[in-house]
Short mmCIF file of C-alpha atoms in Angstrom, two decimals:
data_model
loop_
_atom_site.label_atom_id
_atom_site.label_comp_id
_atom_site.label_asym_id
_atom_site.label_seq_id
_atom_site.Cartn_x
_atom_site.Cartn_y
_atom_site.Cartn_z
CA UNK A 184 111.71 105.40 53.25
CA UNK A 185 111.79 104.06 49.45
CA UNK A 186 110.11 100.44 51.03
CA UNK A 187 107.23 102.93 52.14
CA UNK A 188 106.87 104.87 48.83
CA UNK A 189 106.93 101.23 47.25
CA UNK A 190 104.43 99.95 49.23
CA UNK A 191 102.34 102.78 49.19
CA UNK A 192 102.53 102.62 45.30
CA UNK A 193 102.23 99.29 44.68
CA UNK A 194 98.56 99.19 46.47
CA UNK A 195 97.06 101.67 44.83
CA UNK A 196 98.41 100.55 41.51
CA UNK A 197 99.24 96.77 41.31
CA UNK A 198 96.71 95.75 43.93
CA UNK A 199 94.05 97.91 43.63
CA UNK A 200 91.25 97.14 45.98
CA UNK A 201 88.30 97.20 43.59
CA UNK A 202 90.49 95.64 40.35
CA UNK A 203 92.35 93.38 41.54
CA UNK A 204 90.75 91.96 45.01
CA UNK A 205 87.31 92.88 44.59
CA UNK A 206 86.94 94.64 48.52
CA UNK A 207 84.38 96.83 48.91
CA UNK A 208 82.38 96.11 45.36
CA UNK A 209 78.85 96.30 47.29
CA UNK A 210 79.01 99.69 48.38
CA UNK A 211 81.20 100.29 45.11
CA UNK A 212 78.16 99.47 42.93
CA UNK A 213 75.85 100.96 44.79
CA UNK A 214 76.88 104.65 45.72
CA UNK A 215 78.62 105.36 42.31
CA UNK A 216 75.88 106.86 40.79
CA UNK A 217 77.51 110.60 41.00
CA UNK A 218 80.84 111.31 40.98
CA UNK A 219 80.07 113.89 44.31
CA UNK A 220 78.92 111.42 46.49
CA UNK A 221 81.26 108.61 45.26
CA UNK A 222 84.57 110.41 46.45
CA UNK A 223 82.56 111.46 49.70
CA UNK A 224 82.39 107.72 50.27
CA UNK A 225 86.01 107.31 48.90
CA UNK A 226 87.19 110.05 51.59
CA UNK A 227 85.66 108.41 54.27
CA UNK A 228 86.98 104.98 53.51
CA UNK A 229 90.68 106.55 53.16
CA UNK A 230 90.24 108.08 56.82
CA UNK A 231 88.75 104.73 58.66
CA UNK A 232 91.68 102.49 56.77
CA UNK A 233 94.09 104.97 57.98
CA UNK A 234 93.03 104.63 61.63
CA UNK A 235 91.92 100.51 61.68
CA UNK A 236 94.86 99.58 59.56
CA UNK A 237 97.22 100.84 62.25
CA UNK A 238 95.21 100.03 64.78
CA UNK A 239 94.62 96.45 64.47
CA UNK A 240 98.35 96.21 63.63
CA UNK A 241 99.26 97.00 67.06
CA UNK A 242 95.97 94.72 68.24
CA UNK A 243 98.01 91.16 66.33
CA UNK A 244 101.36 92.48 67.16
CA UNK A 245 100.63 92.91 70.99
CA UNK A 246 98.15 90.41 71.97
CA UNK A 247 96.85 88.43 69.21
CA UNK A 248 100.00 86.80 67.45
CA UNK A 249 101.79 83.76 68.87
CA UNK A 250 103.80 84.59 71.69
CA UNK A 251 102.74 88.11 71.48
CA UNK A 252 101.32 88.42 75.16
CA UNK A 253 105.05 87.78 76.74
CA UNK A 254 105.49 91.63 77.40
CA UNK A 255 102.73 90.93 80.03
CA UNK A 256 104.35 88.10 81.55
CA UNK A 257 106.72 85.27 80.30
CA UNK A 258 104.66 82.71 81.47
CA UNK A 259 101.54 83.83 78.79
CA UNK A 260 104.77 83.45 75.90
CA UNK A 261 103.00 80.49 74.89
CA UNK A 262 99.79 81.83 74.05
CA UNK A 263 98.44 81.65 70.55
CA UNK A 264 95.25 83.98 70.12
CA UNK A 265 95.39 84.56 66.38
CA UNK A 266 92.19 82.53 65.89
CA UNK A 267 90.55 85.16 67.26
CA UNK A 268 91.68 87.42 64.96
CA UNK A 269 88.70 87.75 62.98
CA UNK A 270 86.20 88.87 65.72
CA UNK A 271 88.91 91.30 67.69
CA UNK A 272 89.56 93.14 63.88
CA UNK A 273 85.82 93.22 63.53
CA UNK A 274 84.87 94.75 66.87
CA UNK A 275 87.76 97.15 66.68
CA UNK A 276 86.46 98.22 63.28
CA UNK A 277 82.98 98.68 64.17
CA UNK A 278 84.10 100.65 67.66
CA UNK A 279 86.18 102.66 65.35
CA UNK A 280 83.82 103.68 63.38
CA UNK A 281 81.58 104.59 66.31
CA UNK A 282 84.21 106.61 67.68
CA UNK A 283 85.09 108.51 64.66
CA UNK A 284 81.75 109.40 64.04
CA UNK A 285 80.87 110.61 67.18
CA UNK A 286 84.25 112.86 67.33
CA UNK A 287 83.94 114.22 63.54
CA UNK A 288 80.42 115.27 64.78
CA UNK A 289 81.12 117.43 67.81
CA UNK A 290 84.61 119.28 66.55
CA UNK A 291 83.69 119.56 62.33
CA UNK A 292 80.54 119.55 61.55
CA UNK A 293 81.24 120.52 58.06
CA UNK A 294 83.06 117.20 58.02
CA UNK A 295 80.31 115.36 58.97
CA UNK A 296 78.13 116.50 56.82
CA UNK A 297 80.18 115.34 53.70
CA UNK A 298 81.08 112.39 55.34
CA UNK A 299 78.59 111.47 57.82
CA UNK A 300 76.15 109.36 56.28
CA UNK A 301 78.45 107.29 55.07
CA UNK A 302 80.42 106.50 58.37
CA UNK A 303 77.55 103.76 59.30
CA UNK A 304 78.23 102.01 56.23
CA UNK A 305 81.85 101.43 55.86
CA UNK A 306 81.87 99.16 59.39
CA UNK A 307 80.29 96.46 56.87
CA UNK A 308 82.42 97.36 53.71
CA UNK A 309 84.67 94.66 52.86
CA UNK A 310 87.33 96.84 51.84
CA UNK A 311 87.99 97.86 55.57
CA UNK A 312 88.04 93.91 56.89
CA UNK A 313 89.74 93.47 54.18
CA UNK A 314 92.99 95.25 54.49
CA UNK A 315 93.23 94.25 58.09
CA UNK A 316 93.39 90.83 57.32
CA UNK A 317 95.99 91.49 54.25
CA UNK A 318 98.00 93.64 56.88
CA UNK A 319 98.11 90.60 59.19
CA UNK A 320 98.51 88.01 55.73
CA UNK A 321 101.10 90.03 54.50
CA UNK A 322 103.31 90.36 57.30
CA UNK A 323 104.09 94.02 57.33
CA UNK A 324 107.32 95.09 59.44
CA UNK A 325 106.68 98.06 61.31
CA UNK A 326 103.82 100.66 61.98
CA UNK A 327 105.12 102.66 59.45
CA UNK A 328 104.86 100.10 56.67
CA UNK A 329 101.26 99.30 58.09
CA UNK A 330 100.09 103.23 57.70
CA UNK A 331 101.27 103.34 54.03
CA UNK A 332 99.67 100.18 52.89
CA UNK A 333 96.45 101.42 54.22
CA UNK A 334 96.45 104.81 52.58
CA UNK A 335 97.77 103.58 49.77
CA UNK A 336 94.83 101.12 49.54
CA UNK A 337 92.63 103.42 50.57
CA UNK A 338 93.72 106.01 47.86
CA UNK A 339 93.23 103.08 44.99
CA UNK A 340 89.73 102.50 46.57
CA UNK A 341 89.02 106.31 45.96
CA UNK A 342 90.55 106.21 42.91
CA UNK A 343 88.46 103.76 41.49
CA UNK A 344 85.06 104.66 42.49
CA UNK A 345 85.54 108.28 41.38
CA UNK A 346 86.78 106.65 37.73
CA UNK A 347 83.57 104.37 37.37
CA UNK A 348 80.91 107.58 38.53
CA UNK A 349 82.34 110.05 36.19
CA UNK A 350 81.89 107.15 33.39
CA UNK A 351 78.18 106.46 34.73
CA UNK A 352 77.35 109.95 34.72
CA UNK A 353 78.19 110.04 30.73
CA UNK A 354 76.56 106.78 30.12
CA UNK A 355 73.40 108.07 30.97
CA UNK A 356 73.48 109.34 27.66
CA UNK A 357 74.03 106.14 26.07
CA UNK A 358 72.18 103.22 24.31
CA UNK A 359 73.26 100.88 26.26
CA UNK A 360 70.47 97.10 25.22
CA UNK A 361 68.10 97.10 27.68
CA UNK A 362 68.96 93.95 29.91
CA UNK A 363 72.39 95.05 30.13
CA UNK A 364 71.45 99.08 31.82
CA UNK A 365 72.66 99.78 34.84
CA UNK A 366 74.06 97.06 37.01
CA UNK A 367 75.47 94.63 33.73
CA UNK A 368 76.87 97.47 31.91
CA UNK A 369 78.74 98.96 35.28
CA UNK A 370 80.04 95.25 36.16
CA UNK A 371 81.62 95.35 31.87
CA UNK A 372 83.38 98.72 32.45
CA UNK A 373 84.51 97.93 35.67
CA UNK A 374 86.35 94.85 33.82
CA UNK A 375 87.99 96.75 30.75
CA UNK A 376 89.07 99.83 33.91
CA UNK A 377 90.79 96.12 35.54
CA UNK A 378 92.19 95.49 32.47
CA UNK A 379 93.98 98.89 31.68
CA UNK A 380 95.15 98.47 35.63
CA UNK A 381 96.37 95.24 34.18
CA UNK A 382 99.24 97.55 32.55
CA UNK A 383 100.99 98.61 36.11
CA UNK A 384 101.75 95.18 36.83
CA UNK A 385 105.14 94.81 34.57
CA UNK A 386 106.23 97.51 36.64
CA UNK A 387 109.24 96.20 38.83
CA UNK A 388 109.66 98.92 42.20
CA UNK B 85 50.66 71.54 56.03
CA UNK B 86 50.11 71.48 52.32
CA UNK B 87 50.56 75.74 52.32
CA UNK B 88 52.99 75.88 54.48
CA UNK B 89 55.44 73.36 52.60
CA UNK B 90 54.39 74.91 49.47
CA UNK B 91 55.19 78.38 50.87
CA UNK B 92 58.51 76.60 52.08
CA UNK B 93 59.86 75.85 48.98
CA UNK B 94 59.28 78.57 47.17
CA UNK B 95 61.19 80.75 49.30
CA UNK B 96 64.39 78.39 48.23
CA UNK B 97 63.44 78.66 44.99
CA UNK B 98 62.70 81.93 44.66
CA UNK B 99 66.01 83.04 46.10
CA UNK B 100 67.84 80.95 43.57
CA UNK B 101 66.40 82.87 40.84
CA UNK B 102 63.69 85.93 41.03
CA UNK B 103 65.29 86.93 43.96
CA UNK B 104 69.00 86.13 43.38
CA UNK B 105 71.58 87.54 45.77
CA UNK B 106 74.43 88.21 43.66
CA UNK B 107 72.71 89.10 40.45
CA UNK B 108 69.65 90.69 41.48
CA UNK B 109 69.89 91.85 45.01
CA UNK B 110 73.93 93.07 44.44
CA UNK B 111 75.08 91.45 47.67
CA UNK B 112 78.14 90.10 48.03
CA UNK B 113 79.95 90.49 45.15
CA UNK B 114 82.86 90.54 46.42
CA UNK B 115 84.08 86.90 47.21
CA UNK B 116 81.76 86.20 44.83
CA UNK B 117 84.63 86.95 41.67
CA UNK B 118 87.68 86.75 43.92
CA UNK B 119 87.58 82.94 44.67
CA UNK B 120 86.14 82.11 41.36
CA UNK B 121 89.50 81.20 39.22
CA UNK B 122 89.36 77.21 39.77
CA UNK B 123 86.56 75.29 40.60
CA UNK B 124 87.87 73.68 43.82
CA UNK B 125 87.95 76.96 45.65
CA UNK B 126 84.82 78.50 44.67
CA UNK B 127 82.70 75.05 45.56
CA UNK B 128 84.26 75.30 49.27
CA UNK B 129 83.52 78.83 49.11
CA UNK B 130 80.12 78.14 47.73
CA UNK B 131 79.33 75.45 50.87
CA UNK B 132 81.08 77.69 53.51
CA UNK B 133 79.34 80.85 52.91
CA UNK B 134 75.81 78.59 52.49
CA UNK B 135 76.49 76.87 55.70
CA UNK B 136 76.87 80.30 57.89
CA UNK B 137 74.09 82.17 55.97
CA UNK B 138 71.48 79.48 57.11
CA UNK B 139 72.75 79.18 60.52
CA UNK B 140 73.53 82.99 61.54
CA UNK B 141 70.04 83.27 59.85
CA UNK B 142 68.66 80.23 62.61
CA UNK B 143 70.38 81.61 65.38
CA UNK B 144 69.12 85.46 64.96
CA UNK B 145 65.83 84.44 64.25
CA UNK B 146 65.55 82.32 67.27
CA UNK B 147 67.29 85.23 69.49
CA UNK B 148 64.92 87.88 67.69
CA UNK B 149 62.64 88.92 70.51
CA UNK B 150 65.86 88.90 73.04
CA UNK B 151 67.70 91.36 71.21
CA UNK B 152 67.32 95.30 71.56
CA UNK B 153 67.36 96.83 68.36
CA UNK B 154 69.53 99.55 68.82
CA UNK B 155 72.56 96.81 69.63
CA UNK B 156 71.39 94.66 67.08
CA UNK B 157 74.35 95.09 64.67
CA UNK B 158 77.11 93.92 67.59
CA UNK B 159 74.44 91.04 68.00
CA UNK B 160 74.78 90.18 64.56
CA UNK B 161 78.30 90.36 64.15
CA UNK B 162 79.52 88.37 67.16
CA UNK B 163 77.01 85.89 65.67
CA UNK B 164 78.27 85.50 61.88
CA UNK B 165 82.25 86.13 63.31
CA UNK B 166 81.92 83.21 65.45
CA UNK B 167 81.11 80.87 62.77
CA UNK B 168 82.89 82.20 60.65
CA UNK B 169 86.14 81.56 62.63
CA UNK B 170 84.24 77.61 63.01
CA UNK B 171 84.45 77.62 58.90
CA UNK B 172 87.59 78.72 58.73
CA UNK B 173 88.97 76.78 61.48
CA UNK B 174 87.63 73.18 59.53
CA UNK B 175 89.08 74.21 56.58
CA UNK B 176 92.39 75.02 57.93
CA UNK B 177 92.39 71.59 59.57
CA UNK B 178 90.83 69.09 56.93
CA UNK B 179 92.10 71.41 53.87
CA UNK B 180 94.71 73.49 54.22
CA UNK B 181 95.89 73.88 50.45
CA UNK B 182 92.17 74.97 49.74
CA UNK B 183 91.77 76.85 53.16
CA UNK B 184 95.84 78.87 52.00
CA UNK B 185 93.90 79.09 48.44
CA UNK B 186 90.68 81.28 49.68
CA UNK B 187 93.41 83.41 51.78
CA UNK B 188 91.52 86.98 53.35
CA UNK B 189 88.03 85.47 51.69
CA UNK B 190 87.06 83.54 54.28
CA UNK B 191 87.90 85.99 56.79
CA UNK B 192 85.69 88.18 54.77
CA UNK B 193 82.23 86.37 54.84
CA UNK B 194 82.33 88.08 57.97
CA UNK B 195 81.36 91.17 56.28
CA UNK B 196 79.74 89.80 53.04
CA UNK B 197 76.30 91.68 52.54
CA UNK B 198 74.32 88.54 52.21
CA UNK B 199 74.52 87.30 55.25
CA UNK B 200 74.29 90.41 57.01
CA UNK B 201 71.19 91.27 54.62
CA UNK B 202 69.76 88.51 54.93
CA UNK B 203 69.16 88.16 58.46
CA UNK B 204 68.42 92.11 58.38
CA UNK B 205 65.42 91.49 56.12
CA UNK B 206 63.92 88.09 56.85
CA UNK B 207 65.86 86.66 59.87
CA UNK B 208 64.90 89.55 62.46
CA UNK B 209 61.03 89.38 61.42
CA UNK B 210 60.75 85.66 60.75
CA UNK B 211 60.20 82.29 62.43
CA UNK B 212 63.75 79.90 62.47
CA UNK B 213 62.55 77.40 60.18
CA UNK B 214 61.48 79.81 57.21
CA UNK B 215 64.73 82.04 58.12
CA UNK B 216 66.92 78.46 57.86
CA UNK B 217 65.10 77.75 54.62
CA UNK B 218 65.73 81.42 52.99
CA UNK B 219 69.36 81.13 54.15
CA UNK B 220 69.85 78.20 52.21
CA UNK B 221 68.09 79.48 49.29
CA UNK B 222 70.35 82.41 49.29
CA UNK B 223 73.38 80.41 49.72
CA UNK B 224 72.31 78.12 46.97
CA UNK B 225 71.84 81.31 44.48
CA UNK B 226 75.30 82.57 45.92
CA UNK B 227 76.61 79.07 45.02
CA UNK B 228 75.02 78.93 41.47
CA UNK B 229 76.54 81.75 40.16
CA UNK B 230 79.99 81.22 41.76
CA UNK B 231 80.07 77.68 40.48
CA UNK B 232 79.04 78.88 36.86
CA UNK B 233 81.79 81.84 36.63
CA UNK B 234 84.61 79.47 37.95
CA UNK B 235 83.49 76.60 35.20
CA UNK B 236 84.03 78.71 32.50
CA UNK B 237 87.27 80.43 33.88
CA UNK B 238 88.53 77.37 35.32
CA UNK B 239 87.67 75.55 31.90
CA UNK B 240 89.06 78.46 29.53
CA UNK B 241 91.90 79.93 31.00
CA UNK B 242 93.61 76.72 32.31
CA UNK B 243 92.04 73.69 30.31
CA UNK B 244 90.84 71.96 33.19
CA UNK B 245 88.24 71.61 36.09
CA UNK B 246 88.88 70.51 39.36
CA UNK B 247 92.32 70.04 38.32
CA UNK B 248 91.77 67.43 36.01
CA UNK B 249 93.05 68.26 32.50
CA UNK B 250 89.60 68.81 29.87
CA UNK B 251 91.05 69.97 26.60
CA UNK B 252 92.83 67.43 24.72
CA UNK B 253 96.75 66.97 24.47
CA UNK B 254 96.69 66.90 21.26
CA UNK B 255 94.57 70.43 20.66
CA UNK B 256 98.21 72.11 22.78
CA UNK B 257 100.18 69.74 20.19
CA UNK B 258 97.70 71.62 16.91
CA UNK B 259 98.43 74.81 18.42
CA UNK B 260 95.64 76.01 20.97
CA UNK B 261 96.31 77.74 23.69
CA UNK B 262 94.93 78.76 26.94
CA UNK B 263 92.87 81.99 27.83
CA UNK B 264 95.58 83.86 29.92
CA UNK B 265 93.07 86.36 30.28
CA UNK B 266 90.23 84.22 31.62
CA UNK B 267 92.56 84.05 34.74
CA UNK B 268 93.44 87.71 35.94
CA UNK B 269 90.44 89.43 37.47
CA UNK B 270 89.07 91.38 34.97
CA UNK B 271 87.05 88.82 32.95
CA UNK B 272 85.41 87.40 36.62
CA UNK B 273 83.79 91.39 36.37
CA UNK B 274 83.08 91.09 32.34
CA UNK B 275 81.52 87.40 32.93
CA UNK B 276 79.15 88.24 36.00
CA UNK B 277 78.14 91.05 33.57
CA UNK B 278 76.98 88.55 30.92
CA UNK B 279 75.55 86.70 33.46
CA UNK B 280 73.17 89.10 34.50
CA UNK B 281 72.72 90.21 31.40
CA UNK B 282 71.23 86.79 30.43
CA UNK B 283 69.30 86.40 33.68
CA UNK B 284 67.51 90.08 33.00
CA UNK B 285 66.83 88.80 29.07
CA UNK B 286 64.83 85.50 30.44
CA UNK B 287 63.06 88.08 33.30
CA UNK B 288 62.38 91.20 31.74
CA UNK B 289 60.32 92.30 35.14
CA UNK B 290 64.00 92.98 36.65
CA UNK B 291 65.44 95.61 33.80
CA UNK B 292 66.63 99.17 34.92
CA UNK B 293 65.77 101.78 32.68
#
């Protein structure tokens, strides 16, 4: 139980998606105009990491990883399909995302329509791929540990796009030198918001 | 001939600059500051990411009137993931510190925007040579910038590029020391910020007001 709270900690802290990995900076930059739609796209990043995380955890545990196929037959105990790794997470993801769509439509409609036009987009986000491949990288033990990575994550994804809309809403008002508006000034901030995240990571768990 | 090769070049050139992927389009920014801390890394990155750009962009074009639109995306995918696991498959054989180095990045061209854009916006409605030409030309503007952030990180925060020591033994000895902070994440963000904020000062067409 206190491995999970440290795990879920540490990612949204110490390895932030956005400060300290960089996943997900395209749709990052490009929704975080308001702070309302920005933690509409947070949301729906948390849920799809919540459900591909595990998901393709169970995929490299129980087919992909070396030897992983011997619960089908001992004779397949020699197989090595990680290679495929890549394409299996990235067809899960994107049948996922199909999936959750489709279901958030027909039973909450309400739902969808916070989160719906963003469903599309977060197949491609980087952030998604992303923790799949740290899951597998990482080596976590059990489901469990798996699920609390990828909210954590998730949560430190929502976290910091919320953080960088409410400041772009208030530097509207600014005088900000004219080469640096909008995309030059957003990539600065985003910086000095890394470097204050640089002050978690003396933190021993 | 003489049109055509003209018309040719300019699309490399104009991706390298007007039309820049990283700093102008805001595609694929990701990899673009994660792999940039030493030089090594960030050329292989640089050469990987060209090299599936221009030939998912080849292959797509020449598949464009086969596909069906509304599965176009799968297409697409299966396209960039299988060379993408060919990239990462060389480099794990004929470099495996730099392939250990890149870690989840090269995994993650799979979903890097430029390549995906790209063959959205020119590979679908284009012939395969142009579409192999603008893939390069993106690649090369990825590579530009990528190569330019990890100089000046590589050659601030650890004295060196490509591993060979730059700064002077005796400058340590007289009491200079290396940017820490050139090497944590942060300043890849702050320099990509000066970056574009030089490119927009030299093309004033491309400022946001």
């Amino acid at each position: 139980m206190e491995n999970l709270l440290n795990i879920f900690v540490k990612s949204i802290f110490i390895d932030n998606m956005i400060f300290a990995y960089f996943l997900g900076m395209c749709s990052y930059l490009a929704v975080s105009k308001t702070v309302k739609t920005s933690v509409g796209l947070g949301l729906a990043v948390v849920f799809v990491l919540l459900i591909t995380v595990p998901a393709n955890y169970l995929l490299f545990h129980y087919v992909l990883k070396p030897g992983a196929l011997s619960w089908l037959s001992p004779s397949l105990a020699e197989m090595d399909l990680s290679f495929l790794s890549f394409i299996m997470y990235i067809a899960v993801i994107a049948a996922i995302v199909q999936l959750v769509e489709m279901v958030v439509e027909k039973f909450a409609p309400a739902l969808y329509n916070s989160l719906g036009i963003f469903l599309p987009l977060i197949a491609v986000n980087c952030a998604i791929l992303g923790a799949s491949l740290f899951m597998q990288e990482r080596g976590y033990g059990n489901l469990a540990e798996a699920t609390s990575f990828a909210l954590g994550s998730g949560l430190g994804w929502l976290l910091a796009i919320a953080g960088i809309a409410a400041i772009r809403e208030k530097i509207a008002y600014s005088l900000i030198p004219a080469p640096l508006r909008g995309l030059g000034i957003t990539f600065i901030i985003t910086g000095l918001m890394a470097i204050s995240f640089m002050c978690f990571m003396g933190i021993q768990l | 001939m003489d049109t055509g090769s003209t018309k040719n070049r300019a699309l490399v050139s104009k991706a390298i600059n007007k039309d820049n992927p990283v700093v102008v389009q805001v595609l694929g920014i990701c990899s673009a500051l994660a792999v940039t801390v030493k030089l090594e890394p960030a050329m292989v990155m640089a050469i990987s990411v060209t090299m599936v750009i221009a030939c998912s962009n080849l292959i797509i074009s020449a598949l464009r009137n086969l596909i069906p639109s509304s599965i176009r995306i799968i297409v697409q995918l299966v396209v960039i993931s299988t060379l993408v696991i060919l990239v990462d498959q060389v480099l794990k054989a004929y470099s495996y510190e730099v392939s250990k180095q890149l870690s989840v990045y090269v995994g993650l061209i799979i979903t890097n925007c430029i390549v995906m854009g790209r063959l959205e916006a020119f590979a679908m409605s284009n012939k395969p040579l142009p579409s192999f030409l603008d893939g390069i030309g993106n690649g090369l503007g990825y590579a530009w910038i990528l190569i330019t952030v990890a100089f000046f990180r590589e050659l601030l925060g650890s004295g060196s590029l490509l591993g060979y020591q730059i700064v002077p033994q005796a400058f340590y000895e007289a009491g200079y020391h290396d940017n820490g902070l050139m090497i944590m994440p942060a300043m890849a963000l702050i320099l990509v910020g000066c970056i574009i904020w030089i490119h927009r000062l030299r093309n004033p067409e491309l400022m946001e007001d």
